[in-house]
mmCIF file of C-alpha atoms and ligand atoms in Angstrom:
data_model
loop_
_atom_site.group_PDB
_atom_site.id
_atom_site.type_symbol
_atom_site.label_atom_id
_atom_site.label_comp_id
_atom_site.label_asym_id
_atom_site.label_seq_id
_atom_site.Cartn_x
_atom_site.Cartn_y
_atom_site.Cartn_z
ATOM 1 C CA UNK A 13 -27.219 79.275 27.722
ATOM 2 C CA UNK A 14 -28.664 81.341 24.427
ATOM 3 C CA UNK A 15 -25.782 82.011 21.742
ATOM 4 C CA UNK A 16 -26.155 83.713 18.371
ATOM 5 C CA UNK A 17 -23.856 82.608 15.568
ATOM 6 C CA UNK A 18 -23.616 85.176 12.658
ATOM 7 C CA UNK A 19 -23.445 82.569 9.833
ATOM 8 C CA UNK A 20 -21.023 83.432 6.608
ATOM 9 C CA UNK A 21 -23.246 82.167 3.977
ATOM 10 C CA UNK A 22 -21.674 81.792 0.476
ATOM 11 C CA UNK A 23 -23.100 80.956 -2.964
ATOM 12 C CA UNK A 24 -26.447 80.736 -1.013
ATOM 13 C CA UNK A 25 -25.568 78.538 1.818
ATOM 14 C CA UNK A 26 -24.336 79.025 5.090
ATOM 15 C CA UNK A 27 -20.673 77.904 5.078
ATOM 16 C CA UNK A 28 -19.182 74.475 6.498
ATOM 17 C CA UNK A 29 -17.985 76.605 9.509
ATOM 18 C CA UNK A 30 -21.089 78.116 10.520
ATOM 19 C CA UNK A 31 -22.854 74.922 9.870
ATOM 20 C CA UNK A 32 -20.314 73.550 12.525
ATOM 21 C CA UNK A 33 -20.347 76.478 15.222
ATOM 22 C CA UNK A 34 -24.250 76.166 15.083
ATOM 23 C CA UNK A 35 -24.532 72.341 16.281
ATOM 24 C CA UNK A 36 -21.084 72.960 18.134
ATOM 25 C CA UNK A 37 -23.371 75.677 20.070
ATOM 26 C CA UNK A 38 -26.535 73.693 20.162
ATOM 27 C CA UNK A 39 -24.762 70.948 21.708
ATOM 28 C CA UNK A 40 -23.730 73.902 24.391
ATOM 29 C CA UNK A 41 -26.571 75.573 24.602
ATOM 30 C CA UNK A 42 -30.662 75.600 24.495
ATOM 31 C CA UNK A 43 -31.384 78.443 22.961
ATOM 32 C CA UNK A 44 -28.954 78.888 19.791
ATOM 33 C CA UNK A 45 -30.105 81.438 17.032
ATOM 34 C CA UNK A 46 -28.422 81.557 13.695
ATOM 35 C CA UNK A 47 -28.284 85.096 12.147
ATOM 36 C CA UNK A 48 -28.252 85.690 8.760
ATOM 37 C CA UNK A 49 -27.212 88.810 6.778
ATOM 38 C CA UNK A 50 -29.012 87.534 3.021
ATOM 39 C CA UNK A 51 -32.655 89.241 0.958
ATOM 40 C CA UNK A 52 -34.711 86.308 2.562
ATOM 41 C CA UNK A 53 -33.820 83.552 4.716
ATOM 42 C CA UNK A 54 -36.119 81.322 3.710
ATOM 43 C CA UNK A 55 -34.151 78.661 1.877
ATOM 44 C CA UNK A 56 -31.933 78.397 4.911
ATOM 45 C CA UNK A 57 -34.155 77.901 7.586
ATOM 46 C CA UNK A 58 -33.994 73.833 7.204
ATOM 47 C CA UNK A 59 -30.343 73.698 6.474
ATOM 48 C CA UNK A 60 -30.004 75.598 9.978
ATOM 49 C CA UNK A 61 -32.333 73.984 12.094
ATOM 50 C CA UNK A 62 -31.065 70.521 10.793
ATOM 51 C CA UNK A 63 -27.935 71.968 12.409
ATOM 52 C CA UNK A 64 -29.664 72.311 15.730
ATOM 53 C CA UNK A 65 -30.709 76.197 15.572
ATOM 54 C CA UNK A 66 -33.960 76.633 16.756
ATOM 55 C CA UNK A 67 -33.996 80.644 15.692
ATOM 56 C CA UNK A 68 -33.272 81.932 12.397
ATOM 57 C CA UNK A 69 -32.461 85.733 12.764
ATOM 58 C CA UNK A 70 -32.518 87.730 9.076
ATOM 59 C CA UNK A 71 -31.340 90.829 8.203
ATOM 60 C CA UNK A 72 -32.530 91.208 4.802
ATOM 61 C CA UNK A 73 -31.401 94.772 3.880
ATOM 62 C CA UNK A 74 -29.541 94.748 0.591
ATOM 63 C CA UNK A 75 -26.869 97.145 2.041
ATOM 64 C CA UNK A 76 -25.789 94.533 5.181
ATOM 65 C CA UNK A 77 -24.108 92.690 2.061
ATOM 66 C CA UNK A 78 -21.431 95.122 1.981
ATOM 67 C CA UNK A 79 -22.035 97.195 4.972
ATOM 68 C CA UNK A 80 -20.135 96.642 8.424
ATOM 69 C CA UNK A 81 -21.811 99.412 9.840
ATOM 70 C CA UNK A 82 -25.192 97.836 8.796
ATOM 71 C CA UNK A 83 -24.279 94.627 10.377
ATOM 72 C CA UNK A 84 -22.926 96.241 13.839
ATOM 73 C CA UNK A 85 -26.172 98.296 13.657
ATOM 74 C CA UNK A 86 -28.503 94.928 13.182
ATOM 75 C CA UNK A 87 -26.365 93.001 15.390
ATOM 76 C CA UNK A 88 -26.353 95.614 18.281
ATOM 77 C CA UNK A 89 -30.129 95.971 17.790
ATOM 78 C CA UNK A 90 -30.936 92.506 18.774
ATOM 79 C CA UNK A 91 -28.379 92.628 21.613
ATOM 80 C CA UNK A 92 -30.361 95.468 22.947
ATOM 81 C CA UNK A 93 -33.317 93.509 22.041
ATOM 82 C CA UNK A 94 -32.458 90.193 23.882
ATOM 83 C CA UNK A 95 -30.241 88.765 26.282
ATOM 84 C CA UNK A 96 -27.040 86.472 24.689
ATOM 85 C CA UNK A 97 -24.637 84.727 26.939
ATOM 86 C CA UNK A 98 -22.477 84.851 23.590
ATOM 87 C CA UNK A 99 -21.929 85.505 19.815
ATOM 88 C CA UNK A 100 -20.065 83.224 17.778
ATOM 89 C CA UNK A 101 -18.266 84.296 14.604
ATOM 90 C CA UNK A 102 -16.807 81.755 11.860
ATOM 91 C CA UNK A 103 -13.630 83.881 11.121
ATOM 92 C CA UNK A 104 -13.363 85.979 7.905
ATOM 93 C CA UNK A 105 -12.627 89.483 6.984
ATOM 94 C CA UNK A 106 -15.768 90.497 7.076
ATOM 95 C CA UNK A 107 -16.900 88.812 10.653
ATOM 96 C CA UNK A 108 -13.641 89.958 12.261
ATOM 97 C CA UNK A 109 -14.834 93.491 11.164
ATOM 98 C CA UNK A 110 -18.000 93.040 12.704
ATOM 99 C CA UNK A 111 -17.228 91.652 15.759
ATOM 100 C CA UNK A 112 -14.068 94.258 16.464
ATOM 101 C CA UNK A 113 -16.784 97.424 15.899
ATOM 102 C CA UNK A 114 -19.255 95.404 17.752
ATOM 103 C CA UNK A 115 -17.087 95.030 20.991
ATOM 104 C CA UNK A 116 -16.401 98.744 21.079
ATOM 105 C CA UNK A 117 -20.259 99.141 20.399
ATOM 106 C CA UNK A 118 -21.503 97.364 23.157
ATOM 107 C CA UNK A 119 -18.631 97.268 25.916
ATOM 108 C CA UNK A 120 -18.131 93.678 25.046
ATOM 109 C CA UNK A 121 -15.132 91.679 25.613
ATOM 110 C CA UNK A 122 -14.117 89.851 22.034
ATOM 111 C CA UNK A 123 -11.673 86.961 21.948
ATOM 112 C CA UNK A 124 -10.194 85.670 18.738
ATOM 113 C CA UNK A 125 -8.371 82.877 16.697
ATOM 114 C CA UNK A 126 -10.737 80.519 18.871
ATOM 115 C CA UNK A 127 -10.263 76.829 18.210
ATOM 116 C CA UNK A 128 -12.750 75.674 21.115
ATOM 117 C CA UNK A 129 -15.775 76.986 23.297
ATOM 118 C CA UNK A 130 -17.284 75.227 26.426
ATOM 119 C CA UNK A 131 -19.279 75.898 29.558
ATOM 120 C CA UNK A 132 -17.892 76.079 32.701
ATOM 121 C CA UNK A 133 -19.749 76.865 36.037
ATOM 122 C CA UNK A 134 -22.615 78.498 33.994
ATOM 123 C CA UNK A 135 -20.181 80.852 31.536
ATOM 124 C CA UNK A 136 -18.343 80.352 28.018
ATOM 125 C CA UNK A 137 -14.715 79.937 28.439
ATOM 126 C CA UNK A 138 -12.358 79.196 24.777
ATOM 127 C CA UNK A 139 -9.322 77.893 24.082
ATOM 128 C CA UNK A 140 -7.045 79.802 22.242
ATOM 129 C CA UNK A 141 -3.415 78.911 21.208
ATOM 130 C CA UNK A 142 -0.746 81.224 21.774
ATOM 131 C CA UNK A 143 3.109 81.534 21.129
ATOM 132 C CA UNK A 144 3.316 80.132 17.821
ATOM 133 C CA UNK A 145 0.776 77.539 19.168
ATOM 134 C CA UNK A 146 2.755 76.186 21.079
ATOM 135 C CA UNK A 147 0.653 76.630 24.128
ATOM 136 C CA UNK A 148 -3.399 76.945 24.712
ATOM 137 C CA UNK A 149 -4.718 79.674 26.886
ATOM 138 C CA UNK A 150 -8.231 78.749 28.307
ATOM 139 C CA UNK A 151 -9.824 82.079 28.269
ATOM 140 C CA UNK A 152 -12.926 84.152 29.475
ATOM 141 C CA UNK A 153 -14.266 86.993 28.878
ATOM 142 C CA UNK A 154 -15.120 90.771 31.067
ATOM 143 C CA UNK A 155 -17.259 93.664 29.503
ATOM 144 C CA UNK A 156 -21.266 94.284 30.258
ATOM 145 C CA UNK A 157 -21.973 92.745 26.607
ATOM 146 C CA UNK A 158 -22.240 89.254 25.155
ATOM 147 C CA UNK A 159 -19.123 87.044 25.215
ATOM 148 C CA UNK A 160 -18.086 87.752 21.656
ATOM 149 C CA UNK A 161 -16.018 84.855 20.191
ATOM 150 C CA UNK A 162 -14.149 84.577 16.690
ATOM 151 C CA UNK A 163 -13.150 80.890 15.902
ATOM 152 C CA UNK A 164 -10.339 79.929 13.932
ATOM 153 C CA UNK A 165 -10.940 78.727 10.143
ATOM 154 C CA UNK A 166 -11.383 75.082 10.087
ATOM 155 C CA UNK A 167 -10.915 74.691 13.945
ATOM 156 C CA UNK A 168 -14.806 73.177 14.740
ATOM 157 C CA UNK A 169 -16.062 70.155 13.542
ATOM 158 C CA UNK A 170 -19.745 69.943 13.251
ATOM 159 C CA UNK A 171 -21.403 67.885 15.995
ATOM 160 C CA UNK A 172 -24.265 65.425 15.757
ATOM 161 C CA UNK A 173 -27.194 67.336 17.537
ATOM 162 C CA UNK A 174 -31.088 66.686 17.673
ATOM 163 C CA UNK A 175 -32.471 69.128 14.268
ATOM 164 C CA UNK A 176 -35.251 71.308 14.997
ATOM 165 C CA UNK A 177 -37.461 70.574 12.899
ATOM 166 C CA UNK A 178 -39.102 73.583 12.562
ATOM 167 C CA UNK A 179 -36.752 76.999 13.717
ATOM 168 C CA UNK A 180 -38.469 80.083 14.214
ATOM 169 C CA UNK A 181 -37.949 83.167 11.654
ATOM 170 C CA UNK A 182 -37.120 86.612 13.067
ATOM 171 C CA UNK A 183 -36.533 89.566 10.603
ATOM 172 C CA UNK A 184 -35.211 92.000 12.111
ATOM 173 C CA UNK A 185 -36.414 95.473 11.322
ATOM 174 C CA UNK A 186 -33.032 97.579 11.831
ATOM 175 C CA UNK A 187 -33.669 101.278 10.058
ATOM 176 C CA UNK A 188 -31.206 101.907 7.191
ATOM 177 C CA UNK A 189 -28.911 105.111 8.538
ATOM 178 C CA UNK A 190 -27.031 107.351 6.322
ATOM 179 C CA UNK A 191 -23.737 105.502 7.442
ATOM 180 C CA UNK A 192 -24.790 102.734 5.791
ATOM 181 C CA UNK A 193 -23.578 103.933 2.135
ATOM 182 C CA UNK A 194 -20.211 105.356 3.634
ATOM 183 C CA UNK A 195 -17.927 102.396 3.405
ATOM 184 C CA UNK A 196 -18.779 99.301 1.413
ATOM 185 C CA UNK A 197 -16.362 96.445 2.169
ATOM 186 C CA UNK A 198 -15.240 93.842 -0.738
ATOM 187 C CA UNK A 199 -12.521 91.251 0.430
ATOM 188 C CA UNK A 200 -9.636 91.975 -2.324
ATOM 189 C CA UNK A 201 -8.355 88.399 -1.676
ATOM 190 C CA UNK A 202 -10.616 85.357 -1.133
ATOM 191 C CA UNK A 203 -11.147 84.627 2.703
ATOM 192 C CA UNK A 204 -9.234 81.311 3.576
ATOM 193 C CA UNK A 205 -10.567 77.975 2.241
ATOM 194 C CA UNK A 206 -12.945 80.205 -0.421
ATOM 195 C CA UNK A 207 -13.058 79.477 -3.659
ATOM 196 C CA UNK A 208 -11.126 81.870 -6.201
ATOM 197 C CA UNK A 209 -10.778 81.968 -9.774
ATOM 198 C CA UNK A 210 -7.317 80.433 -9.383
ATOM 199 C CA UNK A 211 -8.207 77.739 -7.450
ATOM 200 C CA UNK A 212 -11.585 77.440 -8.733
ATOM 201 C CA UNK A 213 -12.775 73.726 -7.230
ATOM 202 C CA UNK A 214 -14.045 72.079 -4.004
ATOM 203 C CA UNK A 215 -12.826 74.118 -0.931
ATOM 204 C CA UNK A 216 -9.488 73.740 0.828
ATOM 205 C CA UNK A 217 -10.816 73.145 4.169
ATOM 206 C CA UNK A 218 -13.138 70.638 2.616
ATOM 207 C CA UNK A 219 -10.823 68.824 -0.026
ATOM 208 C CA UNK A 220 -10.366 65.275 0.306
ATOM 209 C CA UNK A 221 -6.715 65.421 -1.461
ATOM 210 C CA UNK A 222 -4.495 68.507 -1.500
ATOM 211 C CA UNK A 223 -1.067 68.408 -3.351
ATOM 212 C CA UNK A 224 0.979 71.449 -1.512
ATOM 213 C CA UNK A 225 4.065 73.689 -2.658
ATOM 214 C CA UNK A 226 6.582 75.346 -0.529
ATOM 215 C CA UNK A 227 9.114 77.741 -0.965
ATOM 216 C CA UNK A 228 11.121 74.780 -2.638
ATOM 217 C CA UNK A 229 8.924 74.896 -6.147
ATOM 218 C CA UNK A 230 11.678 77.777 -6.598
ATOM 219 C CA UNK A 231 9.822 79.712 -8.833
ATOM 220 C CA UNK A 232 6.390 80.597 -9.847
ATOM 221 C CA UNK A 233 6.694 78.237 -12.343
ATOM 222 C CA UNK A 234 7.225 75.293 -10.194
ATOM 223 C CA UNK A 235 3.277 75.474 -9.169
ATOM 224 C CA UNK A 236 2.584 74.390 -12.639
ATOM 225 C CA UNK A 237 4.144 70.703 -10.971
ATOM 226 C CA UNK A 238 1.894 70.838 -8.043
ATOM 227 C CA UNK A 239 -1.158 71.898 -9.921
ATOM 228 C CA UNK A 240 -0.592 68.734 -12.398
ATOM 229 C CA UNK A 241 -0.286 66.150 -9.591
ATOM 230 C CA UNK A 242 -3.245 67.787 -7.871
ATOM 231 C CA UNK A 243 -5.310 67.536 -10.920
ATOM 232 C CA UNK A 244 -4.610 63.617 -11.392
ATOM 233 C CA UNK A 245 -5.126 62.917 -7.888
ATOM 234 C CA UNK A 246 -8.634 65.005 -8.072
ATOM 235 C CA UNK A 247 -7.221 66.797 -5.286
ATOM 236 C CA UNK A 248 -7.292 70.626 -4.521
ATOM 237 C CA UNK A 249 -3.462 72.201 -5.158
ATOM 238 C CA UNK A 250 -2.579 74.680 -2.123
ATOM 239 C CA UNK A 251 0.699 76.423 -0.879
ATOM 240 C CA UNK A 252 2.711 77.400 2.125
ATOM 241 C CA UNK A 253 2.962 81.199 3.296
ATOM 242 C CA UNK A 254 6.250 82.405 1.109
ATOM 243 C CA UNK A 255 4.112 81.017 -1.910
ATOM 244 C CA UNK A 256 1.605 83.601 -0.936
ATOM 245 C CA UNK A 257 3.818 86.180 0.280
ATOM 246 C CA UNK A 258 6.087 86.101 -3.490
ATOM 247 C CA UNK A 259 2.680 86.449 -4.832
ATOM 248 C CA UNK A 260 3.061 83.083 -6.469
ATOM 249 C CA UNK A 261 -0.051 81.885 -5.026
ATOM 250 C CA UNK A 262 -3.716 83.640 -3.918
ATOM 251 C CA UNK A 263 -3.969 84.151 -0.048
ATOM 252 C CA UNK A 264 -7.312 81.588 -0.455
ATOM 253 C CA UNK A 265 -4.649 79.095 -1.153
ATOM 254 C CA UNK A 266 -2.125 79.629 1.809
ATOM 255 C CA UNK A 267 -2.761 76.491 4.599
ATOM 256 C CA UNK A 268 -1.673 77.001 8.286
ATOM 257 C CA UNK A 269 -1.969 78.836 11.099
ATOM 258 C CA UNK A 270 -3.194 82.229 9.107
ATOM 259 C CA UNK A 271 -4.253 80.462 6.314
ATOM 260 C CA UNK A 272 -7.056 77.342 6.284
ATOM 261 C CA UNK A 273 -6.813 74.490 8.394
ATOM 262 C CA UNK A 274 -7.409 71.301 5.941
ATOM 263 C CA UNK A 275 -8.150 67.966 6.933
ATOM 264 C CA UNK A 276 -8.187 65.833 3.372
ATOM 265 C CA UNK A 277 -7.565 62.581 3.382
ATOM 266 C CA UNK A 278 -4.067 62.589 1.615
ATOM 267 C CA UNK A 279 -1.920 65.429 2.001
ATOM 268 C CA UNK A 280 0.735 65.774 -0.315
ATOM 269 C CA UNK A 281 3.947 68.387 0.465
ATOM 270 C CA UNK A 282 5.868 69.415 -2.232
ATOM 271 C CA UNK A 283 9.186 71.726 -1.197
ATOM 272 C CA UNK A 284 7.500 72.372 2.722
ATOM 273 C CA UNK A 285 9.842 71.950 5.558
ATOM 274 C CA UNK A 286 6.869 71.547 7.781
ATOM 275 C CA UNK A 287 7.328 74.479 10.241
ATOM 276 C CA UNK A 288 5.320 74.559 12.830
ATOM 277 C CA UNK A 289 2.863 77.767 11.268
ATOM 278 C CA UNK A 290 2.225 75.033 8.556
ATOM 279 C CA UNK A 291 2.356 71.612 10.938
ATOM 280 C CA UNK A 292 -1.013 73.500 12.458
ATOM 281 C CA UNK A 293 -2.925 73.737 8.908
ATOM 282 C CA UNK A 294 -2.385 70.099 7.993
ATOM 283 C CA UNK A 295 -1.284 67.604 10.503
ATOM 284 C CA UNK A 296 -4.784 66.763 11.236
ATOM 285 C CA UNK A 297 -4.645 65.269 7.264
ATOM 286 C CA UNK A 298 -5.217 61.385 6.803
ATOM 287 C CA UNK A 299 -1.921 60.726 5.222
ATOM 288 C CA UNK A 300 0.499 62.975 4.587
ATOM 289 C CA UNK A 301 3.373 62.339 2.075
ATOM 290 C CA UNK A 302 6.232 64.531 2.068
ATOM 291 C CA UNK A 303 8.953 65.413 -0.528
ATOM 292 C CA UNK A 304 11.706 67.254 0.295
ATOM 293 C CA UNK A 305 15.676 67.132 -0.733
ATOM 294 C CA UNK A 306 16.812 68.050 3.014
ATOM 295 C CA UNK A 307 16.838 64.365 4.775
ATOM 296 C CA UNK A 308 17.010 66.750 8.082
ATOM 297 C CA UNK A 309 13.536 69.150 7.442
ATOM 298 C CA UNK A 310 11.101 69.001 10.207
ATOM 299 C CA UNK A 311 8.014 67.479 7.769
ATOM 300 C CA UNK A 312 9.937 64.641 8.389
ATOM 301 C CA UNK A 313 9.634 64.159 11.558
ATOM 302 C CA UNK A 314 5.627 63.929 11.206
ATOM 303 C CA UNK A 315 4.925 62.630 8.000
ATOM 304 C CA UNK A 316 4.018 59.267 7.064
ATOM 305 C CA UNK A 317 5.882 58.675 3.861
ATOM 306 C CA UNK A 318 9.113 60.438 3.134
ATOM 307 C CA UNK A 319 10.354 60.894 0.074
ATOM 308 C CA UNK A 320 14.180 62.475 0.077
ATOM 309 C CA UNK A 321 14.275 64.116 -3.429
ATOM 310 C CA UNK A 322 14.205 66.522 -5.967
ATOM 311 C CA UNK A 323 10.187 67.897 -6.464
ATOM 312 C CA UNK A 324 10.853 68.630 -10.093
ATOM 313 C CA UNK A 325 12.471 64.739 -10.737
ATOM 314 C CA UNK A 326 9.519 62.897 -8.313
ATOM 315 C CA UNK A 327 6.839 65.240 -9.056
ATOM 316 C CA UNK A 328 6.414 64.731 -12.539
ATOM 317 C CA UNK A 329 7.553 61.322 -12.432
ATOM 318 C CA UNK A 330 4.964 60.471 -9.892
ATOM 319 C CA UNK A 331 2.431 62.366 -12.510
ATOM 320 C CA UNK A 332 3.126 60.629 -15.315
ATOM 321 C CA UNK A 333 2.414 57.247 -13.318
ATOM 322 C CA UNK A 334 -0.401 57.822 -12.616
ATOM 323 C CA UNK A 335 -1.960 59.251 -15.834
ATOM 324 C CA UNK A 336 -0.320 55.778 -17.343
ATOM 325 C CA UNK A 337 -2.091 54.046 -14.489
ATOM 326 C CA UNK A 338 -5.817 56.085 -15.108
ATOM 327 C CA UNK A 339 -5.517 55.358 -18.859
ATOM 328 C CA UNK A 340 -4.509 51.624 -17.950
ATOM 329 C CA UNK A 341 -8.093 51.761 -15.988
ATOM 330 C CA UNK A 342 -10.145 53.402 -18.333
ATOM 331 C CA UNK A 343 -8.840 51.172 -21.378
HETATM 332 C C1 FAD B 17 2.699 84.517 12.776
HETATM 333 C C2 FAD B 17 3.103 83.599 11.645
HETATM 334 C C3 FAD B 17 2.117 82.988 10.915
HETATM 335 C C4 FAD B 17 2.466 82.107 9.885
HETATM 336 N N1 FAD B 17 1.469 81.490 9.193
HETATM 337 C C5 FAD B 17 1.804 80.583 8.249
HETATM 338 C C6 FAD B 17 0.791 79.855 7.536
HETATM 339 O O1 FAD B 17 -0.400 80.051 7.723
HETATM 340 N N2 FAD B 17 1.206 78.960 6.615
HETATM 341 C C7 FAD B 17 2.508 78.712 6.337
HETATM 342 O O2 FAD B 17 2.798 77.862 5.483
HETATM 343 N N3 FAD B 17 3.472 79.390 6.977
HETATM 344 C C8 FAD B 17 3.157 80.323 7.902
HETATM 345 N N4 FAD B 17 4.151 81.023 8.527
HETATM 346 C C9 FAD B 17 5.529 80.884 8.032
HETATM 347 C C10 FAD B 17 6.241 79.652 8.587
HETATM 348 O O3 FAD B 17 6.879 79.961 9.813
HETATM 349 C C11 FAD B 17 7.312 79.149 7.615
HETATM 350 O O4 FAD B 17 8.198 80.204 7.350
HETATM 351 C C12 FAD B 17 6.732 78.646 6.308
HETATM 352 O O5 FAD B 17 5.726 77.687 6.554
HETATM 353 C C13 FAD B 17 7.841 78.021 5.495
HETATM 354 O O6 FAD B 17 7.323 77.694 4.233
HETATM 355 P P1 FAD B 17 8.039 76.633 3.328
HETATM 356 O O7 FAD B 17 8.101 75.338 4.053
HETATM 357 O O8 FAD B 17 7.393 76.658 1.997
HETATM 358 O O9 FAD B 17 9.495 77.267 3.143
HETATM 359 P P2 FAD B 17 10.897 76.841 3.767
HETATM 360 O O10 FAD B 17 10.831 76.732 5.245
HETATM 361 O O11 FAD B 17 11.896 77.760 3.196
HETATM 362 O O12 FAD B 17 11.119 75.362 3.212
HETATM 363 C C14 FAD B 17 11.336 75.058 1.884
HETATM 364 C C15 FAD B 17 11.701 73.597 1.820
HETATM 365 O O13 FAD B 17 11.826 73.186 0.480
HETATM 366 C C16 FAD B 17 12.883 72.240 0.404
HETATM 367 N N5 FAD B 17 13.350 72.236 -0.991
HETATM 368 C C17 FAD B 17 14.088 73.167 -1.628
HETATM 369 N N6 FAD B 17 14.248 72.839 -2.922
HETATM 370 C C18 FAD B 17 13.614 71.650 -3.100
HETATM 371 C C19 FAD B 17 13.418 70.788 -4.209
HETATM 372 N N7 FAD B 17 13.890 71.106 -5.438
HETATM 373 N N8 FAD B 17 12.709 69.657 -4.037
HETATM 374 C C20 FAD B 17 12.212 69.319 -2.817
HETATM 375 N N9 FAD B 17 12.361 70.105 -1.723
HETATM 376 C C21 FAD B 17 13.030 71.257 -1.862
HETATM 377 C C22 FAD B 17 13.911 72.717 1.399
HETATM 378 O O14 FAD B 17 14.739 71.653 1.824
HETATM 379 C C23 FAD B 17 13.023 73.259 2.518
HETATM 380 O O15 FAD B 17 12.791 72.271 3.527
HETATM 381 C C24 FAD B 17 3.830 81.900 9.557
HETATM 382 C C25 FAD B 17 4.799 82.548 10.297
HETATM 383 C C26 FAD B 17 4.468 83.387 11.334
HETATM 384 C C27 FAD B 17 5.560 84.058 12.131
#
C-alpha cells in the first residue's frame, strides 16, 4: 500500500495531526511519503521519519505557501509521476481546498470529515460519521485517481511505528505557471485547535485542561469568568458554537463536531448543555466537570461531576479557591 500525507506544518513543524496520519499510515502501509509544502525540508526530515515516513516529498516554491493552485499543480505532478493507493489530508482550510481542486483534477474520488482509515481486501476504506454522528458510514472510494481522504481535526491518534531512520528527500521540480499569482489564500480565522492572538497558548486539541463557555456566560462579558478559571487551572479557555457564532469567541476556539476535537485531561463546562455537536469535541476528555443551572441538561447525563448552579456564583467562587489555595502553596 503507498500513501502520501500532505503534512500542515506550522511555526516550522509539521502539526500533531499530520504527525499522527503519518504513523497512522505507516502502520497501514509500506511505502508512506510525507509531502511538504515549506523553502527546505530539511529540518523535518527526522521529525517525519521518526513518525514512520520513509519519503519526504518538498515543494519548496515560495508561492505553494499561499497558492492552492501551486499545491494542486505539485500534488498532481507527483500523482502523474507515481502510483498512490491514497492521499491523506489533516483537515484545514487550506487542505480541504487542495484536495476538493485536486479530485476534479485528477478524476479522483475525495471523502471527508474522516475519523478512521483501514485496509480491507487490498483497498482503503474510512469511517465517516453521519447524521449528526449519530451513525458511521464505512466508506470507499470510485474515480481513476488516488483515494483522496480528509480526516477530521483531532480524530487520529498517533501510533507507535518502527522510525526510519533515514527517509529519503524528493524535491519536486513543479514549474511556477502564471496561475500561481492569481489567488493567494490567507485563512481569515485560525483553523481549529491553532493558535490565535486571543487564545494565544498551548493548542486546544493538545491542552491538558480546558475551562469551556456556552451560550449560558450570557454575554460577552461572561468569558472574562471562563478565561480566569482557565488561567488558574493552567488550562486553555475554549467555547461552544453560539459563543463563536455571537462573535464572542474566535472560530480557533469553538470545540465539537466543526470545531476541534480535545482530549485534556480535565474538561471543565461552563453554561454547555452538552448537545450532541459538542458531546463529539470533548467526551473523549479525562474528567469532565459540568456546571449548569438546568438539573435536566444533557451534559449531565455524561459528565462526571455535576454541579447544579449559577456559572457567575461557582465560577468565581471556585477561582478564588484556588488562587487562595496556589498562594497557600507557594508561601
Ligand atoms: C451541523 C452542526 C454542527 C455543529 N457544530 C457544533 C460544534 O462544533 N460545537 C458546538 O458547541 N456546537 C455545535 N453545533 C451546535 C449544537 O447543536 C448546539 O446548539 C450547541 O452546542 C449549544 O451550545 P451551548 O451548549 O453553549 O448552548 P445551549 O444549548 O443554549 O445551552 C446553554 C446552557 O447554559 C445553561 N445556562 C444558562 N445560564 C446559565 C448560568 N447562569 N449558569 C450555568 N448554566 C447556565 C442552560 O441551562 C443551558 O443548558 C452544531 C450544530 C449543527 C447543526
Amino acid at each position: 500500500m503507498r500513501l502520501l500525507v500532505v503534512c500542515e506544518v506550522r511555526d516550522g513543524a509539521p502539526s500533531t495531526d499530520s504527525f499522527a496520519l503519518v504513523s497512522h499510515a505507516a502502520s497501514l502501509g509500506d511505502d508512506v511519503g510525507a509531502l511538504v509544502f515549506v523553502p527546505t525540508a530539511d529540518e523535518l526530515v527526522a521529525a517525519l521519519g521518526g513518525a514512520g515516513a520513509r519519503r519526504v516529498l518538498a515543494v519548496e516554491h515560495e508561492a505553494a505557501a499561499t497558492s492552492t493552485a501551486a499545491r494542486v499543480d505539485a500534488v498532481a505532478l507527483l500523482c502523474s509521476r507515481q502510483t498512490f493507493d491514497g492521499v491523506l489530508f489533516p483537515a484545514s482550510v487550506r487542505a480541504t481546498d487542495l484536495a476538493a481542486a485536486l479530485a476534479v483534477r485528477l478524476g479522483a474520488g475525495l471523502n471527508w470529515d474522516l475519523t478512521d482509515v483501514r485496509v480491507a481486501d487490498g483497498a482503503l476504506r474510512a469511517t465517516r460519521p453521519i447524521l449528526g454522528d449519530a451513525t458511521l458510514a464505512d466508506v470507499g472510494w470510485k474515480g481513476d485517481g488516488p483515494a483522496l481522504a480528509l480526516f477530521r481535526p483531532g480524530s487520529i491518534a498517533r501510533v507507535d511505528v518502527e522510525p526510519v531512520p533515514a527517509p529519503t528527500v524528493e524535491v519536486v521540480d513543479v514549474e511556477p505557471h502564471d496561475t500561481w499569482g492569481l489567488v493567494s489564500v490567507t485563512t481569515a480565522g485560525a483553523e481549529p485547535g491553532a493558535e490565535s492572538g486571543e487564545s494565544a497558548g498551548p493548542r486546544l486539541d493538545e491542552a491538558d485542561v480546558i475551562v469551556a463557555g456556552g451560550r449560558g456566560l450570557g454575554t460577552s462579558d461572561g468569558l472574562a469568568l471562563v478565561r480566569e478559571l482557565a488561567e488558574v487551572l493552567d488550562g486553555v479557555p475554549a467555547v461552544s458554537m453560539p459563543v463563536v457564532s455571537q462573535g464572542w469567541a474566535p472560530y480557533s476556539m469553538q470545540v465539537g463536531q466543526t470545531g476541534t476535537i480535545v482530549k485534556p485531561r480535565l474538561y471543565v463546562a461552563c453554561g454547555i448543555s452538552g448537545q450532541l455537536q459538542h458531546r463529539v469535541g470533548m467526551e473523549r476528555s479525562g474528567t469532565i466537570v459540568a456546571v449548569n443551572t438546568d438539573p435536566t441538561a444533557p451534559i449531565f447525563t455524561f459528565c462526571d461531576v455535576a454541579v447544579v448552579a449559577d456559572l457567575n456564583v461557582v465560577v468565581p467562587q471556585l477561582v478564588e479557591l484556588l488562587r487562595a489555595r496556589r498562594a497557600g502553596a507557594a508561601g
